[in-house]
Coordinates of C-alpha atoms (C1' of nucleotides) in Angstrom, one line a residue:
Chain R
X1 CA -13.7 11.1 -2.5
X2 CA -10.5 12.0 -4.2
X3 CA -8.3 9.5 -5.9
X4 CA -5.7 10.5 -3.9
X5 CA -7.3 9.9 -0.1
X6 CA -8.5 6.4 -1.5
X7 CA -4.6 5.7 -2.4
X8 CA -3.1 6.5 0.5
X9 CA -6.3 4.5 2.7
X10 CA -6.1 1.8 0.5
X11 CA -2.1 1.9 1.2
X12 CA -2.8 2.0 4.4
X13 CA -5.0 -1.3 5.2
X14 CA -2.7 -2.8 2.5
X15 CA -0.2 -4.0 5.0
X16 CA -0.7 -7.5 6.7
X17 CA 0.0 -6.4 10.3
X18 CA -2.5 -3.1 9.6
X19 CA -5.2 -5.3 7.7
X20 CA -5.4 -7.9 11.1
X21 CA -6.1 -4.9 13.2
X22 CA -8.3 -3.3 10.7
X23 CA -9.9 -7.1 11.1
X24 CA -10.5 -6.8 14.5
X25 CA -11.5 -3.1 15.1
X26 CA -14.7 -4.2 12.6
X27 CA -15.4 -7.6 14.1
X28 CA -15.2 -4.9 17.2
X29 CA -17.9 -2.8 15.9
X30 CA -18.7 0.1 17.9
X31 CA -16.9 -1.1 21.1
X32 CA -14.1 -0.9 19.6
X33 CA -10.7 -2.6 21.5
X34 CA -8.4 -1.8 23.5
X35 CA -4.7 -0.9 22.1
X36 CA -3.5 -3.4 25.0
X37 CA -5.6 -6.3 23.2
X38 CA -4.4 -5.7 20.6
X39 CA -0.8 -6.4 21.1
X40 CA -2.3 -9.3 22.7
X41 CA -4.2 -11.1 20.1
X42 CA -1.3 -9.5 18.0
X43 CA 1.8 -10.9 19.5
X44 CA 3.9 -7.7 18.6
X45 CA 5.9 -5.0 20.0
X46 CA 3.5 -1.8 21.2
X47 CA 5.6 1.0 19.3
X48 CA 5.4 -1.3 16.3
X49 CA 1.2 -1.7 17.5
X50 CA 1.6 2.4 17.7
X51 CA 3.4 2.5 14.6
X52 CA 0.7 1.1 12.7
X53 CA -1.9 2.4 14.6
X54 CA -0.9 5.7 13.8
X55 CA -0.7 4.6 10.2
X56 CA -4.4 4.2 10.3
X57 CA -5.3 7.2 12.1
X58 CA -3.9 9.3 9.6
X59 CA -5.7 8.1 7.5
X60 CA -9.0 7.7 9.4
X61 CA -9.7 4.2 9.9
X62 CA -9.7 4.2 12.8
X63 CA -10.0 6.5 16.0
X64 CA -9.2 6.0 19.3
X65 CA -10.9 6.8 22.9
X66 CA -9.2 7.3 26.0
X67 CA -11.8 5.1 28.6
X68 CA -9.0 5.3 32.0
X69 CA -6.6 4.3 31.4
X70 CA -6.5 2.9 28.1
X71 CA -7.2 3.5 24.9
X72 CA -9.7 2.1 23.2
X73 CA -9.3 1.7 18.8
X74 CA -12.4 2.4 17.1
X75 CA -13.5 1.5 12.9
X76 CA -14.6 5.1 11.1
X77 CA -16.9 2.5 9.4
X78 CA -17.9 5.6 7.1
X79 CA -14.7 5.8 6.1
X80 CA -14.2 2.1 5.6
X81 CA -17.9 2.3 2.7
X82 CA -16.7 5.4 1.6
X83 CA -14.0 3.9 0.1
X84 CA -15.0 0.1 -1.3
X85 CA -18.6 2.9 -2.6
X86 CA -15.0 4.0 -4.1
X87 CA -14.3 1.0 -6.1
X88 CA -17.1 -0.1 -6.9
X89 CA -19.3 2.4 -8.0
X90 CA -16.5 2.4 -11.4
X91 CA -15.8 -1.0 -10.3
X92 CA -18.6 -2.6 -13.0
X93 CA -20.1 -0.1 -14.1
X94 CA -19.6 -1.3 -17.7
X95 CA -19.8 -4.9 -16.3
X96 CA -23.4 -5.8 -16.6
X97 CA -23.2 -9.2 -15.2
X98 CA -26.2 -11.8 -14.2
X99 CA -24.3 -12.7 -10.4
X100 CA -26.0 -8.8 -9.7
X101 CA -28.9 -10.8 -8.4
X102 CA -26.8 -12.4 -5.8
Chain Z
X1 CA -9.2 -15.1 0.3
X2 CA -6.6 -15.0 1.8
X3 CA -5.7 -12.2 4.2
X4 CA -2.1 -11.9 3.0
X5 CA -4.1 -12.3 -0.9
X6 CA -6.4 -9.4 0.3
X7 CA -3.1 -7.1 1.5
X8 CA -1.4 -7.7 -1.2
X9 CA -3.5 -6.3 -3.7
X10 CA -5.1 -3.2 -1.6
X11 CA -1.1 -2.6 -1.1
X12 CA -0.9 -2.6 -4.9
X13 CA -3.8 -0.7 -6.2
X14 CA -3.2 1.9 -3.1
X15 CA -1.1 3.5 -4.9
X16 CA -2.1 7.3 -6.9
X17 CA -0.5 5.9 -10.1
X18 CA -1.3 2.4 -9.9
X19 CA -5.2 3.6 -8.7
X20 CA -5.4 5.8 -12.1
X21 CA -4.2 2.8 -13.9
X22 CA -7.0 1.3 -12.7
X23 CA -9.9 3.5 -12.9
X24 CA -8.6 4.1 -16.7
X25 CA -8.6 0.2 -16.6
X26 CA -12.3 -0.2 -14.8
X27 CA -14.1 2.7 -17.1
X28 CA -12.4 1.1 -19.9
X29 CA -14.2 -2.7 -19.4
X30 CA -13.8 -5.8 -21.2
X31 CA -12.4 -4.3 -24.4
X32 CA -9.6 -2.7 -21.6
X33 CA -6.4 -0.2 -23.2
X34 CA -3.1 -0.7 -24.6
X35 CA -0.1 0.3 -22.8
X36 CA 0.7 3.2 -24.7
X37 CA -2.6 4.8 -24.4
X38 CA -2.3 4.4 -20.5
X39 CA 1.1 5.8 -20.6
X40 CA -0.2 9.0 -22.1
X41 CA -3.1 9.5 -20.4
X42 CA -0.5 9.3 -17.3
X43 CA 1.7 11.1 -19.1
X44 CA 5.0 9.1 -17.3
X45 CA 8.0 7.3 -18.5
X46 CA 7.6 3.4 -20.2
X47 CA 9.7 1.8 -18.3
X48 CA 8.3 3.9 -15.2
X49 CA 4.6 2.8 -16.3
X50 CA 5.6 -0.9 -17.2
X51 CA 7.3 -0.7 -12.8
X52 CA 3.6 0.0 -12.1
X53 CA 1.7 -2.6 -15.0
X54 CA 3.9 -5.9 -13.2
X55 CA 2.9 -4.8 -9.7
X56 CA -0.3 -5.3 -10.8
X57 CA 0.2 -8.1 -12.7
X58 CA 1.5 -9.5 -10.0
X59 CA -1.1 -8.8 -7.7
X60 CA -3.8 -10.8 -10.9
X61 CA -5.6 -7.3 -10.5
X62 CA -4.7 -7.0 -14.5
X63 CA -4.2 -8.8 -17.3
X64 CA -2.1 -8.3 -20.4
X65 CA -3.4 -9.8 -24.3
X66 CA -1.4 -8.9 -27.6
X67 CA -3.2 -7.2 -30.1
X68 CA -1.2 -6.6 -33.1
X69 CA 2.1 -5.1 -32.5
X70 CA 0.2 -3.2 -28.5
X71 CA 0.3 -5.0 -25.3
X72 CA -3.2 -4.5 -24.4
X73 CA -4.2 -4.2 -20.3
X74 CA -7.6 -6.1 -18.8
X75 CA -8.6 -5.8 -15.7
X76 CA -9.7 -9.1 -13.6
X77 CA -13.1 -7.8 -12.2
X78 CA -13.2 -11.2 -10.4
X79 CA -10.2 -10.3 -8.5
X80 CA -11.8 -7.0 -8.0
X81 CA -15.3 -8.3 -7.1
X82 CA -13.8 -10.7 -4.7
X83 CA -11.1 -7.9 -3.1
X84 CA -14.9 -5.8 -2.1
X85 CA -16.6 -8.9 -1.2
X86 CA -13.7 -9.4 1.4
X87 CA -13.8 -6.2 3.0
X88 CA -17.7 -5.9 2.4
X89 CA -18.3 -9.4 4.4
X90 CA -16.9 -8.0 7.6
X91 CA -17.6 -4.8 7.4
X92 CA -20.3 -3.1 8.7
X93 CA -21.8 -6.4 9.6
X94 CA -21.9 -4.7 13.2
X95 CA -23.4 -2.2 12.3
X96 CA -27.0 -2.3 11.0
X97 CA -27.2 1.6 9.6
X98 CA -29.8 3.3 7.9
X99 CA -28.7 3.8 4.9
X100 CA -28.6 0.2 3.9
X101 CA -31.8 0.9 1.7
X102 CA -29.8 3.2 -0.3
Chain S
dA1 C1' 3.8 12.2 45.9
dC2 C1' 5.1 7.4 45.4
dG3 C1' 3.9 2.7 42.0
dG4 C1' 2.4 0.7 38.6
dT5 C1' -0.2 -0.5 33.8
dA6 C1' -0.7 1.8 29.8
dT7 C1' 0.6 3.4 25.5
dT8 C1' 3.6 6.6 22.8
dT9 C1' 8.1 8.9 21.5
dC10 C1' 12.6 8.5 20.1
dT11 C1' 15.8 6.5 17.2
dA12 C1' 17.6 4.0 13.9
dG13 C1' 19.1 -0.2 10.9
dA14 C1' 17.5 -3.2 7.7
dA15 C1' 14.3 -3.8 3.5
dT16 C1' 11.2 -2.6 0.4
dT17 C1' 9.5 1.3 -3.1
dA18 C1' 9.4 4.9 -7.4
dT19 C1' 12.0 6.8 -10.4
dC20 C1' 13.6 7.0 -15.2
dA21 C1' 17.5 6.5 -18.7
dA22 C1' 19.7 3.8 -21.6
dA23 C1' 19.7 -0.8 -23.9
dA24 C1' 17.6 -4.6 -25.1
dT25 C1' 13.6 -7.5 -26.8
dA26 C1' 9.2 -7.6 -29.9
dA27 C1' 6.4 -7.1 -33.7
dT28 C1' 5.3 -5.7 -38.3
dA29 C1' 6.0 -3.1 -42.4
dA30 C1' 8.7 -1.9 -45.9
Chain V
dT1 C1' 17.1 -7.8 -43.3
dT2 C1' 16.4 -3.2 -42.5
dA3 C1' 13.6 0.4 -40.1
dT4 C1' 10.1 1.5 -37.2
dT5 C1' 6.9 1.9 -33.2
dA6 C1' 5.8 -0.5 -28.9
dT7 C1' 7.0 -2.0 -24.2
dT8 C1' 10.4 -4.5 -21.4
dT9 C1' 14.9 -4.9 -19.0
dT10 C1' 18.4 -3.3 -16.8
dG11 C1' 20.9 -0.2 -13.1
dA12 C1' 21.7 3.4 -10.6
dT13 C1' 19.6 6.2 -7.2
dA14 C1' 16.5 8.3 -4.0
dA15 C1' 12.8 8.2 -0.7
dT16 C1' 9.5 5.5 2.3
dT17 C1' 8.6 2.0 5.3
dC18 C1' 9.3 -1.8 8.7
dT19 C1' 10.6 -2.9 12.8
dA20 C1' 12.0 -2.9 17.6
dG21 C1' 14.5 -1.7 21.4
dA22 C1' 15.4 2.2 25.0
dA23 C1' 13.5 6.4 27.4
dA24 C1' 9.2 9.2 28.1
dT25 C1' 5.1 10.1 29.2
dA26 C1' -0.6 9.8 31.0
dC27 C1' -3.2 7.7 33.9
dC28 C1' -4.9 6.1 38.1
dG29 C1' -5.4 4.2 42.7
dT30 C1' -3.2 4.5 47.3

DNA sequence: ACGGTATTTCTAGAATTATCAAAATAATAA
DNA sequence: TTATTATTTTGATAATTCTAGAAATACCGT
């Protein structure tokens, strides 16, 4: 993963509202969650929610699939996994601590 | 870790310049790296570098220790580790993939 | 086609963030 | 103390981001 890509993803999920969305979707698993339900849970205007969803989509953190009249948001788990790998592959490489076995 | 804390850390390291600093310090390990050397590696003005270092310190991502005339920046590895844990404890919990054994 | 629900686009103001030159401070050596 | 190197503070400008109201679009049942 390129540094700019990682920085972009980190910046996107580094906003409290968007991190809340990410957490909801992570818990929702592969089923995802409709925009409307996210809006209810967060209690914010639709336009504001769309703004944040657009950010998350632009970094491929989430994707949307239409199911009937509702749009379902789903976590891109691979992207999140790659991001964590990017951080951990460098992280702690020089720090052979005892906690590794935990 | 509180959501706002995690979001703040993510936002801080979600900037290309600051992510570069983090990577340098992660590679530097517990020895750390002086501000001046970081500045040489990144090729940016000192005032700009200080601005970003201040951000990283405010989120406790790094700390500074004076050694003679130079200030040495060091990674707070525990904070980074906690952040990754925060993301991974929720992440992939519902996604039992085959790559887990890798 | 019409009405209702779901969601986005447009728009704009407020708030935050990034950048860097210039001046100031800190530590050390001569 | 003066000079020198190292780093920060100040201050100003430019750019980005957040927020949300109003209007527009998309889909579906009748």
